[in-house]
Short mmCIF file of C-alpha atoms in Angstrom, two decimals:
data_model
loop_
_atom_site.label_atom_id
_atom_site.label_comp_id
_atom_site.label_asym_id
_atom_site.label_seq_id
_atom_site.Cartn_x
_atom_site.Cartn_y
_atom_site.Cartn_z
CA MET A 1 8.32 -14.31 -1.93
CA THR A 2 12.07 -14.74 -1.41
CA ASN A 3 13.81 -17.40 -3.43
CA PRO A 4 16.34 -19.11 -1.14
CA SER A 5 17.74 -21.30 -3.92
CA ALA A 6 18.90 -18.48 -6.21
CA PRO A 7 22.57 -17.53 -5.82
CA LEU A 8 23.19 -14.46 -3.69
CA ALA A 9 24.88 -11.44 -5.17
CA GLY A 10 28.22 -10.69 -3.56
CA ARG A 11 30.45 -7.67 -3.07
CA ARG A 12 31.26 -7.51 -6.78
CA GLU A 13 27.60 -7.23 -7.80
CA TRP A 14 26.82 -4.62 -5.14
CA THR A 15 29.87 -2.60 -6.15
CA ALA A 16 28.70 -2.79 -9.75
CA PHE A 17 25.26 -1.67 -8.63
CA VAL A 18 26.72 1.46 -6.99
CA VAL A 19 28.53 2.20 -10.27
CA LEU A 20 25.25 1.78 -12.18
CA LEU A 21 23.60 4.35 -9.93
CA LEU A 22 25.90 7.02 -11.42
CA PRO A 23 24.22 7.23 -14.84
CA LEU A 24 20.80 6.98 -13.23
CA LEU A 25 21.48 9.97 -10.98
CA LEU A 26 22.95 12.04 -13.80
CA VAL A 27 20.17 11.28 -16.29
CA SER A 28 17.50 12.21 -13.72
CA MET A 29 19.47 15.30 -12.62
CA ASP A 30 19.64 16.51 -16.22
CA VAL A 31 15.85 16.93 -16.16
CA SER A 32 16.14 19.76 -13.61
CA VAL A 33 19.75 20.98 -13.68
CA LEU A 34 18.88 23.78 -16.15
CA PHE A 35 16.22 25.39 -13.93
CA TYR A 36 18.58 28.14 -12.77
CA ALA A 37 20.98 28.13 -15.72
CA VAL A 38 18.50 29.10 -18.44
CA PRO A 39 18.38 32.85 -17.63
CA VAL A 40 22.18 33.05 -17.77
CA ILE A 41 22.32 30.93 -20.94
CA SER A 42 19.63 33.05 -22.59
CA GLU A 43 21.59 36.22 -21.91
CA ASP A 44 24.95 34.78 -22.98
CA LEU A 45 23.77 33.06 -26.20
CA GLN A 46 21.03 35.58 -27.11
CA VAL A 47 18.38 32.85 -27.01
CA THR A 48 14.88 33.46 -28.38
CA GLY A 49 11.77 32.33 -26.52
CA THR A 50 11.26 29.39 -28.87
CA GLN A 51 14.89 28.33 -28.59
CA GLN A 52 14.66 28.47 -24.80
CA LEU A 53 11.71 26.08 -24.85
CA TRP A 54 13.62 23.67 -27.05
CA ILE A 55 16.69 23.83 -24.79
CA PHE A 56 14.42 22.67 -21.98
CA ASP A 57 12.23 20.18 -23.81
CA VAL A 58 14.36 18.48 -26.46
CA TYR A 59 16.14 16.39 -23.81
CA ALA A 60 12.90 14.97 -22.42
CA PHE A 61 11.46 14.40 -25.91
CA ALA A 62 14.51 12.47 -27.14
CA LEU A 63 14.57 10.47 -23.91
CA ALA A 64 10.89 9.53 -24.01
CA GLY A 65 10.79 8.84 -27.74
CA LEU A 66 13.74 6.44 -27.78
CA LEU A 67 13.28 4.44 -24.57
CA ILE A 68 11.39 1.58 -26.23
CA THR A 69 13.85 1.40 -29.13
CA MET A 70 16.91 1.41 -26.88
CA GLY A 71 15.46 -1.16 -24.50
CA SER A 72 14.86 -3.54 -27.38
CA LEU A 73 18.29 -2.78 -28.86
CA GLY A 74 19.97 -3.56 -25.54
CA ASP A 75 18.30 -6.97 -25.45
CA ARG A 76 19.79 -7.70 -28.88
CA ILE A 77 23.33 -6.31 -28.74
CA GLY A 78 23.92 -6.54 -24.99
CA ARG A 79 22.92 -4.25 -22.14
CA ARG A 80 26.47 -3.55 -21.02
CA LYS A 81 27.51 -2.66 -24.56
CA LEU A 82 24.57 -0.28 -24.93
CA LEU A 83 25.33 1.25 -21.54
CA LEU A 84 28.91 1.96 -22.56
CA PHE A 85 27.78 3.47 -25.85
CA GLY A 86 25.29 5.67 -23.99
CA ALA A 87 27.90 6.77 -21.44
CA ALA A 88 30.30 7.81 -24.20
CA ALA A 89 27.55 9.73 -26.04
CA PHE A 90 26.35 11.36 -22.82
CA GLY A 91 29.87 12.47 -21.88
CA ALA A 92 30.68 13.83 -25.34
CA ALA A 93 27.35 15.67 -25.57
CA SER A 94 27.93 17.17 -22.12
CA VAL A 95 31.23 18.69 -23.29
CA ALA A 96 29.55 20.00 -26.46
CA ALA A 97 26.73 21.55 -24.41
CA ALA A 98 29.14 23.14 -21.92
CA TYR A 99 31.12 24.92 -24.65
CA ALA A 100 28.23 25.70 -27.00
CA ARG A 101 28.58 29.11 -28.62
CA ASP A 102 25.05 29.41 -29.97
CA ALA A 103 21.55 28.18 -29.18
CA GLU A 104 21.44 25.72 -32.11
CA THR A 105 24.55 23.89 -30.89
CA LEU A 106 23.17 23.71 -27.36
CA ILE A 107 19.83 22.34 -28.58
CA ALA A 108 21.61 19.69 -30.66
CA ALA A 109 23.81 18.74 -27.70
CA ARG A 110 20.76 18.45 -25.44
CA ALA A 111 19.12 16.18 -28.01
CA VAL A 112 22.17 13.88 -27.99
CA LEU A 113 22.06 13.93 -24.19
CA GLY A 114 18.49 12.67 -24.45
CA VAL A 115 19.57 9.89 -26.80
CA GLY A 116 22.30 8.91 -24.36
CA GLY A 117 19.83 9.01 -21.48
CA ALA A 118 17.49 6.71 -23.39
CA THR A 119 20.27 4.11 -23.58
CA LEU A 120 21.38 4.50 -19.96
CA MET A 121 18.07 4.21 -18.13
CA PRO A 122 16.71 0.87 -19.43
CA SER A 123 20.22 -0.61 -19.51
CA THR A 124 20.84 0.07 -15.83
CA MET A 125 17.48 -1.32 -14.71
CA ALA A 126 17.81 -4.39 -16.94
CA LEU A 127 21.30 -5.09 -15.58
CA VAL A 128 19.92 -4.89 -12.04
CA ARG A 129 17.35 -7.54 -13.03
CA ASN A 130 20.12 -9.76 -14.38
CA MET A 131 22.71 -9.31 -11.62
CA PHE A 132 20.36 -9.84 -8.67
CA ARG A 133 18.65 -13.21 -9.14
CA ASN A 134 17.71 -13.60 -5.49
CA ASP A 135 14.26 -12.07 -5.01
CA LYS A 136 15.05 -10.34 -1.72
CA GLN A 137 18.27 -8.76 -2.98
CA ARG A 138 16.72 -7.70 -6.27
CA SER A 139 13.79 -6.05 -4.51
CA LYS A 140 16.19 -4.15 -2.28
CA ALA A 141 18.22 -3.02 -5.30
CA VAL A 142 15.09 -1.88 -7.18
CA GLY A 143 13.96 0.06 -4.11
CA ILE A 144 17.28 1.90 -3.95
CA TRP A 145 17.10 2.46 -7.73
CA SER A 146 13.62 4.02 -7.41
CA GLY A 147 14.73 6.30 -4.59
CA ALA A 148 17.84 7.40 -6.49
CA MET A 149 15.83 8.27 -9.59
CA GLY A 150 13.40 10.47 -7.64
CA GLY A 151 16.17 12.04 -5.60
CA GLY A 152 18.23 12.85 -8.67
CA ILE A 153 15.56 15.15 -10.08
CA ALA A 154 15.44 17.16 -6.84
CA LEU A 155 19.23 17.12 -6.52
CA GLY A 156 19.71 18.44 -10.05
CA SER A 157 18.20 21.83 -9.31
CA VAL A 158 20.29 22.23 -6.15
CA VAL A 159 23.53 21.19 -7.85
CA GLY A 160 22.76 23.57 -10.72
CA GLY A 161 22.16 26.44 -8.33
CA VAL A 162 25.35 25.80 -6.33
CA LEU A 163 27.50 25.52 -9.46
CA LEU A 164 26.12 28.76 -10.87
CA GLU A 165 27.04 30.52 -7.64
CA HIS A 166 30.73 29.79 -8.31
CA PHE A 167 31.24 28.85 -11.98
CA TRP A 168 29.95 29.63 -15.47
CA TRP A 169 26.82 27.98 -16.84
CA GLY A 170 28.71 25.27 -18.73
CA SER A 171 29.69 23.70 -15.39
CA VAL A 172 26.18 22.24 -15.03
CA PHE A 173 26.99 20.00 -17.99
CA LEU A 174 30.65 19.28 -17.22
CA ILE A 175 29.79 17.53 -13.95
CA ASN A 176 28.59 14.63 -16.11
CA VAL A 177 32.00 14.02 -17.67
CA PRO A 178 34.00 12.56 -14.72
CA ALA A 179 31.12 10.24 -13.81
CA MET A 180 30.79 8.97 -17.39
CA ALA A 181 34.56 8.47 -17.62
CA LEU A 182 34.45 6.45 -14.39
CA LEU A 183 31.58 4.43 -15.80
CA LEU A 184 33.51 3.62 -18.98
CA VAL A 185 36.44 2.36 -16.89
CA LEU A 186 34.59 0.37 -14.21
CA VAL A 187 31.64 -1.17 -16.07
CA PRO A 188 33.76 -3.51 -18.28
CA VAL A 189 35.52 -4.72 -15.13
CA LEU A 190 32.57 -5.12 -12.78
CA VAL A 191 29.44 -5.68 -14.86
CA PRO A 192 28.94 -8.88 -16.88
CA GLU A 193 27.26 -8.78 -20.27
CA PHE A 194 23.66 -9.94 -20.67
CA LYS A 195 21.58 -10.17 -23.84
CA ASP A 196 18.87 -12.22 -25.49
CA PRO A 197 20.53 -15.35 -26.95
CA ALA A 198 17.92 -15.57 -29.75
CA PRO A 199 16.64 -12.01 -30.35
CA GLY A 200 15.49 -12.32 -33.95
CA ARG A 201 15.66 -9.51 -36.49
CA PHE A 202 15.45 -5.90 -35.40
CA ASP A 203 12.20 -4.35 -36.63
CA LEU A 204 13.33 -1.01 -38.10
CA LEU A 205 9.81 0.16 -39.00
CA SER A 206 8.76 -0.08 -35.35
CA VAL A 207 11.32 2.59 -34.43
CA PRO A 208 9.50 5.53 -36.12
CA LEU A 209 6.15 4.02 -35.12
CA SER A 210 7.15 3.93 -31.43
CA MET A 211 8.44 7.50 -31.60
CA GLY A 212 5.31 8.61 -33.47
CA ALA A 213 3.20 7.09 -30.73
CA VAL A 214 5.10 8.50 -27.74
CA LEU A 215 6.28 11.98 -28.79
CA PRO A 216 2.97 13.55 -29.94
CA VAL A 217 1.20 12.36 -26.79
CA VAL A 218 3.92 13.65 -24.47
CA TYR A 219 4.14 16.95 -26.39
CA GLY A 220 0.36 17.38 -26.47
CA LEU A 221 0.05 16.75 -22.74
CA LYS A 222 2.85 19.21 -21.96
CA GLN A 223 1.14 21.87 -24.10
CA THR A 224 -2.15 21.15 -22.34
CA ALA A 225 -0.46 21.82 -19.01
CA ALA A 226 0.84 25.17 -20.32
CA ASP A 227 -2.11 26.42 -22.39
CA GLY A 228 -5.11 24.31 -21.36
CA PHE A 229 -7.08 22.11 -23.74
CA THR A 230 -6.56 23.58 -27.21
CA LEU A 231 -7.18 22.12 -30.65
CA PRO A 232 -3.46 21.72 -31.51
CA SER A 233 -2.58 19.98 -28.23
CA THR A 234 -5.62 17.69 -28.45
CA ALA A 235 -4.79 16.89 -32.09
CA CYS A 236 -1.24 15.91 -31.06
CA VAL A 237 -2.54 13.50 -28.43
CA VAL A 238 -5.06 11.98 -30.84
CA ALA A 239 -2.41 11.62 -33.57
CA GLY A 240 -0.09 9.86 -31.13
CA LEU A 241 -2.84 7.48 -30.05
CA VAL A 242 -3.62 6.63 -33.69
CA VAL A 243 0.04 5.88 -34.43
CA GLY A 244 0.15 3.93 -31.16
CA TRP A 245 -2.69 1.73 -32.39
CA PHE A 246 -0.68 0.85 -35.51
CA PHE A 247 2.42 0.24 -33.37
CA VAL A 248 0.57 -2.13 -31.02
CA ARG A 249 -1.04 -3.93 -33.97
CA ARG A 250 2.39 -4.48 -35.52
CA GLN A 251 3.79 -5.82 -32.25
CA ARG A 252 0.93 -8.30 -31.96
CA THR A 253 1.32 -9.69 -35.47
CA ARG A 254 5.11 -9.91 -36.02
CA ARG A 255 7.17 -12.87 -34.90
CA ASP A 256 10.23 -10.67 -34.19
CA ALA A 257 8.36 -7.73 -32.63
CA MET A 258 10.24 -4.94 -30.92
CA ILE A 259 8.09 -5.57 -27.82
CA SER A 260 7.74 -9.30 -27.26
CA ARG A 261 4.24 -10.61 -26.58
CA GLU A 262 5.90 -12.90 -24.06
CA LEU A 263 6.20 -9.95 -21.68
CA PHE A 264 2.44 -9.69 -21.27
CA ARG A 265 1.83 -13.39 -20.64
CA GLN A 266 2.50 -12.72 -16.99
CA ARG A 267 -0.29 -10.78 -15.32
CA GLY A 268 2.07 -8.90 -13.02
CA PHE A 269 3.95 -7.22 -15.86
CA GLY A 270 1.10 -5.15 -17.29
CA ILE A 271 -0.24 -4.44 -13.81
CA GLY A 272 3.17 -3.28 -12.60
CA ILE A 273 3.50 -0.84 -15.50
CA THR A 274 -0.05 0.47 -15.00
CA VAL A 275 0.43 1.00 -11.27
CA ASN A 276 3.76 2.71 -11.88
CA THR A 277 2.18 5.05 -14.45
CA VAL A 278 -0.62 6.04 -12.06
CA ALA A 279 1.97 6.68 -9.34
CA SER A 280 3.90 8.94 -11.74
CA VAL A 281 0.74 10.96 -12.34
CA GLY A 282 0.48 11.54 -8.59
CA MET A 283 4.15 12.43 -8.20
CA MET A 284 4.24 14.98 -11.01
CA GLY A 285 0.99 16.59 -9.88
CA SER A 286 2.63 17.43 -6.57
CA ALA A 287 5.90 18.65 -8.11
CA TYR A 288 4.03 20.98 -10.48
CA PHE A 289 2.64 23.00 -7.57
CA THR A 290 5.23 22.78 -4.80
CA THR A 291 8.11 24.19 -6.86
CA GLN A 292 6.05 27.25 -7.82
CA TYR A 293 4.62 27.56 -4.31
CA LEU A 294 8.07 27.77 -2.69
CA GLN A 295 9.34 30.40 -5.10
CA SER A 296 6.40 32.55 -6.19
CA VAL A 297 4.07 32.26 -3.18
CA LEU A 298 6.53 32.09 -0.29
CA GLY A 299 9.05 34.30 -2.12
CA LYS A 300 12.06 32.01 -1.68
CA SER A 301 15.09 32.53 -3.88
CA PRO A 302 15.61 29.79 -6.48
CA LEU A 303 18.45 28.20 -4.52
CA ASP A 304 16.60 28.45 -1.19
CA ALA A 305 13.51 26.90 -2.79
CA ALA A 306 15.61 24.04 -4.17
CA LEU A 307 17.24 23.41 -0.79
CA TRP A 308 13.86 23.33 0.97
CA GLY A 309 12.60 21.07 -1.79
CA LEU A 310 15.31 18.54 -0.94
CA LEU A 311 13.64 17.67 2.36
CA PRO A 312 10.91 15.48 0.81
CA SER A 313 13.60 13.76 -1.28
CA LEU A 314 15.56 12.88 1.87
CA ALA A 315 12.43 11.20 3.20
CA VAL A 316 12.12 9.26 -0.07
CA ALA A 317 15.70 7.98 0.23
CA ALA A 318 14.83 6.51 3.63
CA VAL A 319 11.44 5.08 2.67
CA ALA A 320 12.33 3.38 -0.64
CA PRO A 321 14.33 0.46 0.90
CA LEU A 322 11.69 0.08 3.65
CA ALA A 323 8.97 -0.24 1.00
CA THR A 324 10.74 -3.14 -0.67
CA THR A 325 11.28 -4.86 2.69
CA ALA A 326 7.57 -4.49 3.48
CA ALA A 327 6.65 -5.89 0.06
CA GLN A 328 8.73 -9.00 0.77
CA LYS A 329 7.00 -9.68 4.09
CA ALA A 330 3.44 -8.70 3.21
CA ASP A 331 1.13 -8.95 0.21
CA LYS A 332 2.32 -6.47 -2.45
CA ALA A 333 -1.29 -5.44 -2.96
CA LEU A 334 -1.54 -4.17 0.61
CA VAL A 335 1.83 -2.39 0.45
CA ILE A 336 0.88 -0.65 -2.81
CA ALA A 337 -2.56 0.27 -1.44
CA ALA A 338 -0.94 1.68 1.71
CA GLY A 339 1.45 3.73 -0.43
CA PHE A 340 -1.43 5.21 -2.40
CA LEU A 341 -3.24 6.06 0.87
CA VAL A 342 -0.17 7.82 2.27
CA GLY A 343 0.06 9.80 -0.97
CA ALA A 344 -3.64 10.67 -0.73
CA ALA A 345 -3.09 11.89 2.84
CA GLY A 346 -0.21 14.02 1.57
CA TYR A 347 -2.49 15.68 -0.96
CA GLY A 348 -5.00 16.26 1.84
CA VAL A 349 -2.32 18.08 3.85
CA LEU A 350 -1.24 20.07 0.78
CA ALA A 351 -4.87 21.14 0.25
CA LEU A 352 -4.83 22.80 3.70
CA SER A 353 -1.90 25.09 2.83
CA ASP A 354 -2.45 28.83 2.66
CA THR A 355 -0.12 31.55 1.39
CA ASP A 356 2.26 31.16 4.37
CA SER A 357 2.42 27.42 5.09
CA LEU A 358 5.98 26.27 4.49
CA ALA A 359 5.90 23.43 7.03
CA LEU A 360 2.46 22.25 5.89
CA ALA A 361 3.41 22.28 2.19
CA LEU A 362 6.67 20.41 2.80
CA THR A 363 4.91 17.86 5.01
CA GLY A 364 2.31 17.26 2.32
CA ALA A 365 4.99 16.95 -0.39
CA ALA A 366 7.01 14.53 1.77
CA LEU A 367 3.97 12.33 2.39
CA ILE A 368 3.14 12.30 -1.32
CA CYS A 369 6.71 11.41 -2.28
CA CYS A 370 6.99 8.70 0.39
CA GLY A 371 3.64 7.22 -0.58
CA ILE A 372 4.45 7.22 -4.29
CA VAL A 373 7.87 5.59 -3.85
CA THR A 374 6.17 2.95 -1.65
CA VAL A 375 4.04 2.20 -4.70
CA MET A 376 6.72 2.46 -7.38
CA ALA A 377 9.38 0.28 -5.76
CA PRO A 378 7.27 -2.92 -5.48
CA ALA A 379 5.43 -2.18 -8.74
CA SER A 380 8.73 -1.82 -10.62
CA ASP A 381 10.04 -4.99 -9.00
CA MET A 382 6.83 -6.81 -9.95
CA ALA A 383 7.15 -5.82 -13.59
CA LEU A 384 10.84 -6.73 -13.79
CA THR A 385 10.46 -10.02 -11.92
CA THR A 386 7.66 -11.27 -14.14
CA ALA A 387 9.49 -10.36 -17.36
CA PRO A 388 11.71 -13.05 -18.92
CA PRO A 389 15.36 -12.19 -18.11
CA GLU A 390 16.31 -12.09 -21.80
CA LYS A 391 13.65 -9.38 -22.31
CA ALA A 392 14.66 -7.29 -19.30
CA GLY A 393 15.78 -4.34 -21.46
CA SER A 394 12.41 -4.07 -23.20
CA ALA A 395 10.63 -4.51 -19.87
CA ALA A 396 12.63 -1.70 -18.26
CA ALA A 397 12.04 0.55 -21.27
CA LEU A 398 8.27 0.03 -21.14
CA LEU A 399 8.28 0.71 -17.41
CA GLU A 400 10.14 3.99 -17.88
CA THR A 401 8.04 5.00 -20.88
CA GLY A 402 4.98 4.54 -18.68
CA GLN A 403 6.58 6.88 -16.16
CA GLU A 404 7.15 9.49 -18.87
CA PHE A 405 3.48 9.26 -19.87
CA GLY A 406 2.46 9.51 -16.23
CA ASN A 407 4.64 12.58 -15.68
CA ALA A 408 3.18 14.34 -18.72
CA LEU A 409 -0.39 13.35 -17.84
CA GLY A 410 0.02 14.47 -14.23
CA MET A 411 1.37 17.83 -15.31
CA ALA A 412 -1.45 18.26 -17.84
CA VAL A 413 -4.35 17.26 -15.59
CA PHE A 414 -3.23 18.88 -12.34
CA GLY A 415 -1.82 21.90 -14.14
CA SER A 416 -5.04 22.45 -16.10
CA VAL A 417 -7.21 22.27 -12.97
CA GLY A 418 -4.94 24.60 -11.01
CA THR A 419 -4.62 27.05 -13.89
CA ALA A 420 -8.39 27.18 -14.46
CA VAL A 421 -9.03 28.02 -10.79
CA TYR A 422 -6.15 30.53 -10.73
CA ARG A 423 -7.36 32.42 -13.81
CA ARG A 424 -10.94 32.61 -12.55
CA ASP A 425 -9.98 33.80 -9.07
CA VAL A 426 -7.29 36.24 -10.12
CA THR A 427 -9.55 37.88 -12.71
CA ASP A 428 -12.26 38.49 -10.11
CA ALA A 429 -9.78 39.85 -7.55
CA MET A 430 -7.74 42.27 -9.69
CA PRO A 431 -7.94 45.98 -8.81
CA SER A 432 -9.70 48.16 -11.37
CA ASN A 433 -6.76 50.56 -11.84
CA LEU A 434 -4.42 48.06 -13.50
CA PRO A 435 -2.46 49.52 -16.44
CA HIS A 436 -3.81 48.54 -19.83
CA GLY A 437 -2.57 45.17 -21.08
CA THR A 438 -1.26 43.86 -17.77
CA LEU A 439 -4.31 41.78 -16.84
CA GLU A 440 -3.55 39.16 -19.50
CA THR A 441 0.00 38.77 -18.18
CA VAL A 442 -1.29 38.41 -14.62
CA ARG A 443 -3.87 35.81 -15.71
CA GLU A 444 -1.34 33.77 -17.66
CA THR A 445 0.86 32.51 -14.81
CA LEU A 446 1.74 33.26 -11.22
CA GLY A 447 5.29 34.08 -12.34
CA GLY A 448 3.89 36.66 -14.75
CA ALA A 449 1.83 38.19 -11.94
CA VAL A 450 4.91 38.44 -9.72
CA GLY A 451 6.75 40.25 -12.51
CA VAL A 452 3.88 42.69 -13.11
CA ALA A 453 3.51 43.41 -9.37
CA ALA A 454 7.20 44.30 -9.08
CA HIS A 455 6.70 47.20 -11.53
CA LEU A 456 3.50 48.63 -10.03
CA PRO A 457 3.17 51.27 -7.28
CA GLY A 458 3.29 49.92 -3.72
CA ARG A 459 -0.38 49.42 -2.81
CA THR A 460 -1.46 48.32 -6.29
CA GLY A 461 1.51 45.98 -6.65
CA GLY A 462 0.80 44.49 -3.24
CA ALA A 463 -2.85 43.94 -4.14
CA VAL A 464 -1.93 42.19 -7.41
CA LEU A 465 0.68 40.02 -5.72
CA GLY A 466 -1.60 39.08 -2.84
CA ALA A 467 -4.51 38.23 -5.14
CA ALA A 468 -2.29 36.14 -7.43
CA ARG A 469 -0.82 34.20 -4.51
CA GLU A 470 -4.27 33.55 -3.04
CA ALA A 471 -5.58 32.42 -6.43
CA PHE A 472 -2.64 30.07 -7.00
CA THR A 473 -2.94 28.57 -3.53
CA HIS A 474 -6.67 28.02 -4.06
CA GLY A 475 -5.94 26.32 -7.40
CA MET A 476 -3.36 24.11 -5.68
CA ALA A 477 -5.92 23.20 -3.01
CA VAL A 478 -8.60 22.25 -5.55
CA ALA A 479 -6.15 20.16 -7.58
CA SER A 480 -4.89 18.54 -4.36
CA VAL A 481 -8.42 17.43 -3.46
CA GLY A 482 -8.59 15.80 -6.88
CA GLY A 483 -5.18 14.19 -6.30
CA ALA A 484 -6.31 12.81 -2.96
CA ALA A 485 -9.43 11.33 -4.57
CA LEU A 486 -7.39 9.80 -7.42
CA LEU A 487 -4.87 8.13 -5.11
CA ALA A 488 -7.58 6.94 -2.70
CA LEU A 489 -9.37 5.29 -5.62
CA ALA A 490 -6.07 3.77 -6.77
CA ALA A 491 -5.57 2.37 -3.26
CA LEU A 492 -9.00 0.74 -3.33
CA LEU A 493 -8.37 -0.79 -6.76
CA ALA A 494 -4.91 -2.03 -5.73
CA ALA A 495 -6.23 -3.70 -2.59
CA THR A 496 -9.03 -5.48 -4.47
CA THR A 497 -7.36 -6.41 -7.78
CA LEU A 498 -3.69 -7.10 -7.02
CA ARG A 499 -4.10 -9.87 -4.44
CA GLY A 500 -1.72 -12.72 -5.19
CA VAL A 501 0.02 -10.95 -8.09
CA GLY A 502 3.80 -11.40 -7.95
CA THR A 503 3.86 -14.73 -6.13
CA GLY A 504 3.71 -18.27 -7.24
CA ASN A 505 5.09 -20.17 -10.21
CA THR A 506 8.56 -20.24 -11.78
CA THR A 507 10.36 -18.59 -14.64
CA ALA A 508 13.74 -19.33 -16.17
CA ASP A 509 16.64 -17.08 -15.31
CA ALA A 510 19.16 -15.80 -17.83
CA ASP A 511 21.40 -18.84 -17.53
CA GLY A 512 18.53 -21.28 -17.79
CA SER A 513 18.14 -21.96 -14.05
CA VAL A 514 14.66 -21.91 -12.64
CA VAL A 515 13.66 -19.34 -10.06
CA PRO A 516 10.28 -18.58 -8.44
CA GLY A 517 8.16 -16.06 -10.26
CA PRO A 518 4.50 -15.25 -10.75
CA ALA A 519 2.01 -17.79 -11.89
CA PRO A 520 1.15 -17.54 -15.57
CA ALA A 521 -2.13 -15.82 -16.25
CA ARG A 522 -4.18 -15.53 -19.40
CA CYS A 523 -4.40 -12.07 -20.91
CA SER A 524 -7.97 -10.89 -20.81
#
């Protein structure tokens, strides 16, 4: 509920918030900005297949692996200070990436970009928690923050495509530099410093443990999405979980743990992270299919596909603030449950798509995105509100790490289901006169089938392309039914288990004042 006694944020805080949206947009855009640049980069730098994968993935790996460390570090040295450090690193790495003359330099620059992103994301969210002490204003800010993060990923591919139409590939990195320079100038003027007044020692051993827990799981899930369940990918996930057990055990037994046990004394914190992670699974499951559907099934050019893909993001930008307003006026449990149901309906619509259903696919994707952001905005606000203000950096880092896990898990689960259906259907439907060795390429991916079909005689090529598109669409439909069931179950659990979470007692704000927060609950 709204806290009328907390001081309202004024023009200065809202201006600072707009400035803080800059790094958020750029970090999320960097996930997708290379979609169209990689072919040009590969040709210019003579990139191998393995190097191309690392150019794509090293950014996400560095980001995911360091979020927990950077969130904890920001609590200790100051969130504004860490934000400025991250902005400088991000800007410098962007210049290095833009003018890279070989693949190794570009991979190293992308890794530093990931390190910078890991400092920027938890710092911005933690500063939002500190600047907006009034519940209503903070919820509104978190809603805008959630919408901007989702929109940035969609915007990145469009911006990349437009830049490549007019400039060389390094321009997709150089767009970061003016924004980071502006950040370095305005943040010291507009954003006050916040940090934990009594942080304790920094636990250095927890840094490799946290990375050893996160990276193998994320990598294993990504490989599962690409290759199915294999021994190496399963071993990576298991290894990460084992290291994670040691990491959690260390956090529970140390007085100066990297992740404070105080965070989990409020029931809403763990629930908020869990709900947010489940929502990320649903979001990534949709994105995995719709991007391929627009390009390889409907035959849109990369830039056209990206522009069509912006439509669901525009709906998200409108819905995110409305979701936070609804969560202030109604029980968060009902708002979150409604969001999951809207997402489930979106998957139901997506399941009805055939090989020529642009409007249906976009409607389904828009419903999924709107439903998921309706879940994520109040869930993120719940987790941040229940966390002690001096631990806001760690809280934000855990929230975003959960999203990274959810993204990887969604890609792995939905991708594996869709791929299994695609490979079965396309194998049964292939014409018998295929040239030797092409069937395996066709079975591997829809993109591979499109490439094979382009080099076959007219009728045979048409048959291969039609069968591959039908098989992919069927796989998308089957996975969408599973997505609808998952989100419907999540809605039922949210409605029955989240009642009353996020309302009630009081917690101390960063300056020691007391503001309403959730009632303390015992950890079960």
